[in-house]
XYZ file of C-alpha atoms in Angstrom:
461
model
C 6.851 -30.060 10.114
C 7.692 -27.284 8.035
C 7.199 -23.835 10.588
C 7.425 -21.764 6.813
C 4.950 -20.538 5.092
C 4.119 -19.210 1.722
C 2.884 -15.927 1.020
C 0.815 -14.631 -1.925
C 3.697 -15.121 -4.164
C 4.374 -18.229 -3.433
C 7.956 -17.359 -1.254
C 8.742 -19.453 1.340
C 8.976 -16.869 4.540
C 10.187 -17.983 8.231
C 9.295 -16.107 11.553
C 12.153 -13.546 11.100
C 11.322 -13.261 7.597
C 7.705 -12.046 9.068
C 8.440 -10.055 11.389
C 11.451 -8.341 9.591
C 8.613 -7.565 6.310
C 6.022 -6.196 8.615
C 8.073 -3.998 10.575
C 9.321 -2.406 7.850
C 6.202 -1.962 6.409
C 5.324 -0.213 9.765
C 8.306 2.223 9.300
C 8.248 3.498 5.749
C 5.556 5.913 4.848
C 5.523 7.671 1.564
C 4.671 10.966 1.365
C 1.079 10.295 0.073
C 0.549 9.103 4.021
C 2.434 12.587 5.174
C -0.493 14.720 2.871
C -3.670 12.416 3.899
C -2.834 13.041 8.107
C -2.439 16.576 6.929
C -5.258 16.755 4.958
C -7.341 15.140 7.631
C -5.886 17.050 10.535
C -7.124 20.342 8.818
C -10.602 18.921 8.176
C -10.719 17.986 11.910
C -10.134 21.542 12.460
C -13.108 22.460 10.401
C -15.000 20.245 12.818
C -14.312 22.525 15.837
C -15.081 25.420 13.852
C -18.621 23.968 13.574
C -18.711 23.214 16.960
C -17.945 26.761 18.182
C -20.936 28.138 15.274
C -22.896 25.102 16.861
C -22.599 26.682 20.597
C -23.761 30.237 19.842
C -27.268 28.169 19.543
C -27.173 26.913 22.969
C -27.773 23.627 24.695
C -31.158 24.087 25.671
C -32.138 24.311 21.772
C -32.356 20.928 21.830
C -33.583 20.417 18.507
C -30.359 22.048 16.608
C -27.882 19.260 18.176
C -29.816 16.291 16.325
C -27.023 15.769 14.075
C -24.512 16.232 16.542
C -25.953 13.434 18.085
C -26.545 11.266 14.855
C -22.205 11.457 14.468
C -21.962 10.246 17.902
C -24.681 6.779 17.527
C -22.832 6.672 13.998
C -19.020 6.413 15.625
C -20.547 4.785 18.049
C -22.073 1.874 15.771
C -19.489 1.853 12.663
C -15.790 2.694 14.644
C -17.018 1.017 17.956
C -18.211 -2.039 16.571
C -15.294 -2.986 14.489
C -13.385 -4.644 17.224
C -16.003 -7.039 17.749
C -14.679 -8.769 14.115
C -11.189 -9.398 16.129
C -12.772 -10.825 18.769
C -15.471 -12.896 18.317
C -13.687 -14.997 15.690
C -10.665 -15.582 17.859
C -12.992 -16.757 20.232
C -13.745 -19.213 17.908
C -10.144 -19.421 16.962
C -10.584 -18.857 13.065
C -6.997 -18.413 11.222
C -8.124 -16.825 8.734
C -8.629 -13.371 10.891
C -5.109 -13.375 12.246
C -4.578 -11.043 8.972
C -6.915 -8.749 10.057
C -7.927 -8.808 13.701
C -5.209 -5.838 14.901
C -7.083 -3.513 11.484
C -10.153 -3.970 13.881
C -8.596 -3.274 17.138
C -7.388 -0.215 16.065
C -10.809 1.074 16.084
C -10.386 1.276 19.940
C -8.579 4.371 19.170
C -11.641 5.827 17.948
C -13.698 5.567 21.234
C -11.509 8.638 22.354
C -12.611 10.804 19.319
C -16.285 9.055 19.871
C -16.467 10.391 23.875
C -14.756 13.902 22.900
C -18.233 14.135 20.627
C -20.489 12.516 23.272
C -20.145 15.052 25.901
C -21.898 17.817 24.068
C -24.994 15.573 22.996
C -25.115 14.658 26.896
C -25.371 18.610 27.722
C -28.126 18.996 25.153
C -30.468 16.149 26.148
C -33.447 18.014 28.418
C -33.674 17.050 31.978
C -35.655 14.648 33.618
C -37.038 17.684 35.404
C -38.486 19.279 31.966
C -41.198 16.229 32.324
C -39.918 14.212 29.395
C -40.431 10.382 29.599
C -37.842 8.120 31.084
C -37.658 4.754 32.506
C -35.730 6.377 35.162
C -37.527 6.160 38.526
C -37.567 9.934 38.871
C -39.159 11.708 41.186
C -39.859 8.123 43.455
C -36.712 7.041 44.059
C -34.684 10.656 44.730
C -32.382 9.874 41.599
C -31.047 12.264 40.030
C -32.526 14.663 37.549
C -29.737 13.379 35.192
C -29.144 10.155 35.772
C -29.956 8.869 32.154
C -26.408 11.474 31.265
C -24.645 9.652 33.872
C -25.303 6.440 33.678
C -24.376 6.637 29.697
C -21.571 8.534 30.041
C -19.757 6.112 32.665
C -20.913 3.403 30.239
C -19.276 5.051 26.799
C -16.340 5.833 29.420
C -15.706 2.090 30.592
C -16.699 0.737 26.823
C -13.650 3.512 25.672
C -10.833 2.128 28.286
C -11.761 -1.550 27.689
C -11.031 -0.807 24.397
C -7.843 1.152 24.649
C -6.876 -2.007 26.953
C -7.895 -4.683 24.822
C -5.844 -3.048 21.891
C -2.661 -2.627 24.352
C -2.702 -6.255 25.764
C -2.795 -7.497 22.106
C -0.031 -5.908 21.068
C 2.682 -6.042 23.527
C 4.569 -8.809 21.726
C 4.880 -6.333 18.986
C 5.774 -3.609 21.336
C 8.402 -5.708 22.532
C 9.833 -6.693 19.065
C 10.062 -2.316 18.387
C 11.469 -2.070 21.753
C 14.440 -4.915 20.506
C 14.834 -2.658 17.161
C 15.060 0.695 18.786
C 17.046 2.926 19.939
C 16.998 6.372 22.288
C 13.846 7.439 23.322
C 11.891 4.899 21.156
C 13.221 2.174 22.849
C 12.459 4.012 26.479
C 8.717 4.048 25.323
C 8.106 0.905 23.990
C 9.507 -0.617 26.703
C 7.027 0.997 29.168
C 4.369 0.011 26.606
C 5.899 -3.662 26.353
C 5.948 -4.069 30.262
C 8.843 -6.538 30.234
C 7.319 -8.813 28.132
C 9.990 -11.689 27.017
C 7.327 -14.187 25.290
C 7.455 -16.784 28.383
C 4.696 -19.768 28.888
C 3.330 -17.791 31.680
C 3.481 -14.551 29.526
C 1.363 -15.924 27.021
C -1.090 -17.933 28.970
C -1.918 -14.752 30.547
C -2.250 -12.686 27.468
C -4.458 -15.463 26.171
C -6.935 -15.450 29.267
C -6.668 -11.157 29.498
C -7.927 -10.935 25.793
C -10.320 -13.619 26.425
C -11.764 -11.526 29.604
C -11.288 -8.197 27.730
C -12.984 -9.176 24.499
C -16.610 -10.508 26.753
C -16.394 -7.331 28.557
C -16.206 -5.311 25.767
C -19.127 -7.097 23.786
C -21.058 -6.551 27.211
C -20.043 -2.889 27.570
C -20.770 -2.654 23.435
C -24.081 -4.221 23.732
C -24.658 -1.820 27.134
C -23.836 1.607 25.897
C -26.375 0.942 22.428
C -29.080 0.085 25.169
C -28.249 3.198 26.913
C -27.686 5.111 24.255
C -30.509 4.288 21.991
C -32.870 4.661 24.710
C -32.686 7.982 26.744
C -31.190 9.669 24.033
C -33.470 8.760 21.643
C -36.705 6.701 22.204
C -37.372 8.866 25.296
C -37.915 11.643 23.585
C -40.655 10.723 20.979
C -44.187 10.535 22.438
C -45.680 6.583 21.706
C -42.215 5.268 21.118
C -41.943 2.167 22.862
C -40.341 -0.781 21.291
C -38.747 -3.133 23.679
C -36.714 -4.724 20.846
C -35.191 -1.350 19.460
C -31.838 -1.098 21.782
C -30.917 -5.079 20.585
C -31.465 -3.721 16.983
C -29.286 -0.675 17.895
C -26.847 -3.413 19.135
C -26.623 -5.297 16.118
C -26.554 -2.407 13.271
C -23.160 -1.914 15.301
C -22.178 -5.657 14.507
C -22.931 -5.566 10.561
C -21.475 -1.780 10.703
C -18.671 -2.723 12.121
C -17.729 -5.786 9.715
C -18.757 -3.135 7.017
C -15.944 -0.472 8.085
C -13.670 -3.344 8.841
C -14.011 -4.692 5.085
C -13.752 -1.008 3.513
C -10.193 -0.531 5.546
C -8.285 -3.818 4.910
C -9.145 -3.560 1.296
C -7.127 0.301 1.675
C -4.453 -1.802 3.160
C -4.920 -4.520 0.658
C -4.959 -2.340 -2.356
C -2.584 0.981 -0.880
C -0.844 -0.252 1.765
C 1.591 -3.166 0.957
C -0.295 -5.903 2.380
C -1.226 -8.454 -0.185
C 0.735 -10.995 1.221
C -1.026 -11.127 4.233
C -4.669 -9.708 3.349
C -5.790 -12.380 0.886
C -8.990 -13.374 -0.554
C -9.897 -15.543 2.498
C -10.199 -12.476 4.964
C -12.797 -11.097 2.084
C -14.790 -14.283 1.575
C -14.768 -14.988 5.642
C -15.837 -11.302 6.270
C -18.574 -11.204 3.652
C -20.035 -14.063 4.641
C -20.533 -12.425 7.847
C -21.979 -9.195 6.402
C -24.318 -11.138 4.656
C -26.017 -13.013 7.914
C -25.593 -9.715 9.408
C -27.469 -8.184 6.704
C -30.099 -10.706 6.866
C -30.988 -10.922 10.524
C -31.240 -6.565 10.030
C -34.597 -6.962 8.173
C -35.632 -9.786 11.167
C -35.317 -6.771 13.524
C -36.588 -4.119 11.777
C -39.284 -5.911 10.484
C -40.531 -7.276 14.419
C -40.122 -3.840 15.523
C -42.325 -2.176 12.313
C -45.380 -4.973 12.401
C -46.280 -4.244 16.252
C -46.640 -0.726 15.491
C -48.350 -1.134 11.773
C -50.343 -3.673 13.519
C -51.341 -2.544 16.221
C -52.254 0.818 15.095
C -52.668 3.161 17.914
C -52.630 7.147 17.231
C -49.485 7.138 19.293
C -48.139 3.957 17.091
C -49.170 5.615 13.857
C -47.405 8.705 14.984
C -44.224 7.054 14.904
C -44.296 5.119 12.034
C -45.204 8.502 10.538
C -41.991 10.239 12.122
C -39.467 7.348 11.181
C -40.941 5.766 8.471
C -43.589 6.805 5.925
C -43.554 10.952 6.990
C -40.499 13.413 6.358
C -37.569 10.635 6.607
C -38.972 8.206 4.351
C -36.586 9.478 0.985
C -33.916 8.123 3.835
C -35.659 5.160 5.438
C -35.680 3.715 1.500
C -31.979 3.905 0.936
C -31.694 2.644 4.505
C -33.514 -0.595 3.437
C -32.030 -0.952 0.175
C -28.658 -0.361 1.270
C -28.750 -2.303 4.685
C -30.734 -5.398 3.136
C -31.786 -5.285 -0.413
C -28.619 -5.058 -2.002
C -26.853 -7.288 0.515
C -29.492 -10.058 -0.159
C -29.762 -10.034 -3.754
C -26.111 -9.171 -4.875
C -24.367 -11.784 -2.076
C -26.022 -14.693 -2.800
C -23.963 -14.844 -5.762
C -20.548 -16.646 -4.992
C -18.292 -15.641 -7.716
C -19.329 -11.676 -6.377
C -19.095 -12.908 -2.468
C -15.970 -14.728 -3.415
C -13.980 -12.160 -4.224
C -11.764 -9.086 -3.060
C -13.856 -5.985 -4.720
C -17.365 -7.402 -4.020
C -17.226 -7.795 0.191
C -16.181 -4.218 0.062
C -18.945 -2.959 -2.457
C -21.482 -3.896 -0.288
C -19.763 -2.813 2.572
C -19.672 1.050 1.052
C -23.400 0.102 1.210
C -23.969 -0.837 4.426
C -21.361 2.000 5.826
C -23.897 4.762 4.021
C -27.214 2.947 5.178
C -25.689 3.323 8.665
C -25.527 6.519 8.549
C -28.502 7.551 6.722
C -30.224 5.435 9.511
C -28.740 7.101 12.391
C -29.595 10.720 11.035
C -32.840 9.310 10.430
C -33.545 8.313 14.127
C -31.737 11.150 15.926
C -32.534 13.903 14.030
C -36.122 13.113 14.086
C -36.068 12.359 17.632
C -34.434 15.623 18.695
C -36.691 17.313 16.450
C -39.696 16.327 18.846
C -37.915 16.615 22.354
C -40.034 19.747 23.139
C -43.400 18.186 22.968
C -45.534 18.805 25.593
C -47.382 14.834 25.434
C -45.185 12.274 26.337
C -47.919 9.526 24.909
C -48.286 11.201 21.676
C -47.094 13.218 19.138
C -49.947 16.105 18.519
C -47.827 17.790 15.485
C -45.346 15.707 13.167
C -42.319 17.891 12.474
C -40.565 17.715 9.704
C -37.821 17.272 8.134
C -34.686 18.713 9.346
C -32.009 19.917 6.742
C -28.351 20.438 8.290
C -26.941 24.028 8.391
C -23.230 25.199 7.587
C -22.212 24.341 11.481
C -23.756 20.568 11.056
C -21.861 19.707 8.067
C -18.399 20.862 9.345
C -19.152 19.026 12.581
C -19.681 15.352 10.329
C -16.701 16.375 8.171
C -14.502 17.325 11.260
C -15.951 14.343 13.121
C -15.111 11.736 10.982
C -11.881 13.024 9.591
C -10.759 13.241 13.262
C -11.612 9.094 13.554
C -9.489 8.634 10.497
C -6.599 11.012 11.785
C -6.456 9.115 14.723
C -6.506 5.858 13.274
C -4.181 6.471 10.533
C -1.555 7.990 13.825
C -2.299 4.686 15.464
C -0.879 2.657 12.808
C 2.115 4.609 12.886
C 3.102 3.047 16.636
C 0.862 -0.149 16.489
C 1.458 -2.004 13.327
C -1.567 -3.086 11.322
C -0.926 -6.178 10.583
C -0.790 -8.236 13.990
C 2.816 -9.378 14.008
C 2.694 -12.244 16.587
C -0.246 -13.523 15.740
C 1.135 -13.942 12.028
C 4.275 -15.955 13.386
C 1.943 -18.165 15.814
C -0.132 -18.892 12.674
C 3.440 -20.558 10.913
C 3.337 -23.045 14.033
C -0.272 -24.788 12.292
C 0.955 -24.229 8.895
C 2.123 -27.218 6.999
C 2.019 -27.616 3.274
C 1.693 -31.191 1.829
C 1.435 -33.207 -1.479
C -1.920 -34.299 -2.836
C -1.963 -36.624 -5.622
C -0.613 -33.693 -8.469
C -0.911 -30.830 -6.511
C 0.267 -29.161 -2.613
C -2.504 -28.039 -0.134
C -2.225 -26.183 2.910
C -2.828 -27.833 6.305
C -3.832 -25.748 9.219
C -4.057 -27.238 13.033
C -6.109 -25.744 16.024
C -4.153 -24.438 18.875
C -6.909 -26.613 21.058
């Protein structure tokens, strides 16, 4: 068997060869990286400036912190989502997402900026005691007056760490391989963050099993915080909202959001960063053909959700259809549906556009924009109505809320800060997961067939 492997130009590269390519990689950063974290970590800046502006409105004007809580569900679905595309296909122990599994992992890093930008959006949301409607046994049971706050925020708290822990336990081999090429106080910390690991059977039967454990707990704790989320911070507050499907859909826009994000930052790595010879077209076609589905089954829920209420027809029913869909938000519910399905459907059926590096990613830009359309479209509307007096139906349709000077610094600080931290990440955790791209030269063979070579890849099981 040959244990090389060829990369995308066609030199034959060993294990060392690997490892030696992608930790340099790692370590040199031109100065265009230097200005982008600079540029970033001002805009972040900007972001508590609009917080501060943001505060001098107070938390019990509910209505002024819908935004603030449409960049929360939108981390929350886009940057929280993304490590799902690392783990569900090494469940199913695809090669072709070795290449890209760690550029979704290091979206865990996110869930610290995500929970900084929770806990204001908790404060705001009005007290069981105000009379709003809840699922929460309140006032039968003794429980608490906040319990839908709690009860999220431990959620977003445990979905944050089993992140953070899934990311760790996936790369210590690569800590440990830093730790071997350092020196001074480099070495000292990636040794703590390596935990003596020497690459032993038992050492990687039980990272195997741990990442196996970590990656269900995190799609349960993904799946978990949407329900939570989507539900007492936004469904409870409109009068005649009740759609028992609505958290699932929340759920999945974070699946085909987080492929989406996942698509748009390999192809920076692809195309800035170095990495052709490990980000191919095969992480592209594999990915897209995900978004796709994903794309697909997003008009099955939205359209199950929309006919009981068009059908059915109640004044509380038409209310919200009024609200969400076809009253002040629908400019934004249209490029939601064209973005989130039209284009995806029409545009990907093609295979010479899915089949290829800059058409995944075009429709991905989509998607990542209908996302967020989407999510100011739900919160903002829903905090606009927290105040109302009926909790079966909405007597007055507000309308449409325009963001202020302190809303757009908070999105532009918000997101830069995701980026910032991501783009730091990289800069201890290498991008490109470095064990799993030696372990992948253990199934490679290349062999003749009649006139030409193909590649030949085993299962590990």
């Amino acid at each position: 068997m040959n244990n090389g492997a060829h990369n995308g130009h066609g030199a034959l590269m060993t294990p060392k060869a690997v490892e030696d390519d992608l930790l340099d990689k790692g370590r040199l950063r031109g100065s265009t990286f230097r200005i982008a974290v600079i540029v970033f970590a001002v805009l972040s800046v900007l972001g508590v400036v609009g917080f501060v502006i943001r505060l001098a409105d107070g938390f019990g004007n509910t209505p002024v912190w819908g935004y603030h809580a449409a960049l929360f569900a939108f981390i929350l679905t886009a940057a929280q989502g993304a490590p799902m595309v690392a783990i569900a296909p090494r469940i199913a122990n695809a090669h072709w997402r070795r290449s890209i599994s760690r550029v979704a992992e290091l979206f865990s890093l996110v869930g610290i900026v995500s929970f900084v930008i929770y806990i204001p959006v908790a404060w705001a949301l009005p007290s069981m005691e105000d009379g709003r409607r809840t699922l929460w046994f309140y006032g039968e049971l003794n429980m608490p007056a906040h319990m839908p706050e709690i009860t999220t925020t431990l959620v977003l708290l445990a979905l944050t760490v089993n992140g953070l822990w899934l990311l760790w336990v996936s790369a210590m081999p690569d800590f440990a391989m830093l730790r071997d090429r350092s020196t001074g106080k480099k070495k000292v910390w990636f040794s703590r963050l390596a935990r003596g690991w020497v690459g032993t059977s038992g050492q990687w039967n039980w990272q195997k099993h741990r990442l196996g454990i970590l990656g269900a707990f995190y799609f349960m704790m993904l799946v978990t915080a949407h329900f939570a989320f989507s539900l007492d911070f936004g469904m409870s507050l409109v009068p005649g909202w009740i759609d028992a499907l609505y958290p699932a859909t929340h759920a999945h826009n974070s699946l085909q959001a987080g492929v989406a994000i996942t698509l748009i930052t390999m192809y920076v790595l692809y195309r800035f960063g170095g990495y052709k010879d490990y980000i191919n077209l095969d992480q592209f076609w594999g990915l897209g053909k995900l978004l796709f589905s994903l794309s697909l089954l997003w008009f099955w829920f939205w359209f199950s959700s929309f006919i009981i209420f068009w059908f059915g027809a109640k004044p509380s029913e038409e209310a919200v259809l009024d609200l969400l869909f076809v009253g002040p938000y629908l400019p934004i519910f249209f490029i939601v549906f064209t973005f989130a399905f039209l284009v995806p459907l029409w545009a990907m059926i093609w295979n010479p556009l899915r089949k290829s590096v800059w058409g995944p990613v075009t429709i991905a830009c989509g998607v990542l924009i209908a996302t967020l359309f989407d999510r100011i479209r739900v919160y903002v509307a829903a905090f606009s109505v927290s105040e109302s007096t009926n909790k079966h139906l909405m007597v007055e349709i507000p309308g449409a809320v325009l963001p202020d000077v302190a809303d757009v610094l908070i999105w532009v600080g918000g997101i830069s800060a995701c980026i910032l931290i991501y783009m730091l990440g990289t800069r201890i955790i290498p991008p490109i997961n470095i064990w799993e791209q030696k372990e992948v030269l253990l199934y490679r063979i290349h062999k003749p067939f009649h006139r030409t070579e193909v590649q030949v890849l085993g299962k590990p099981e």
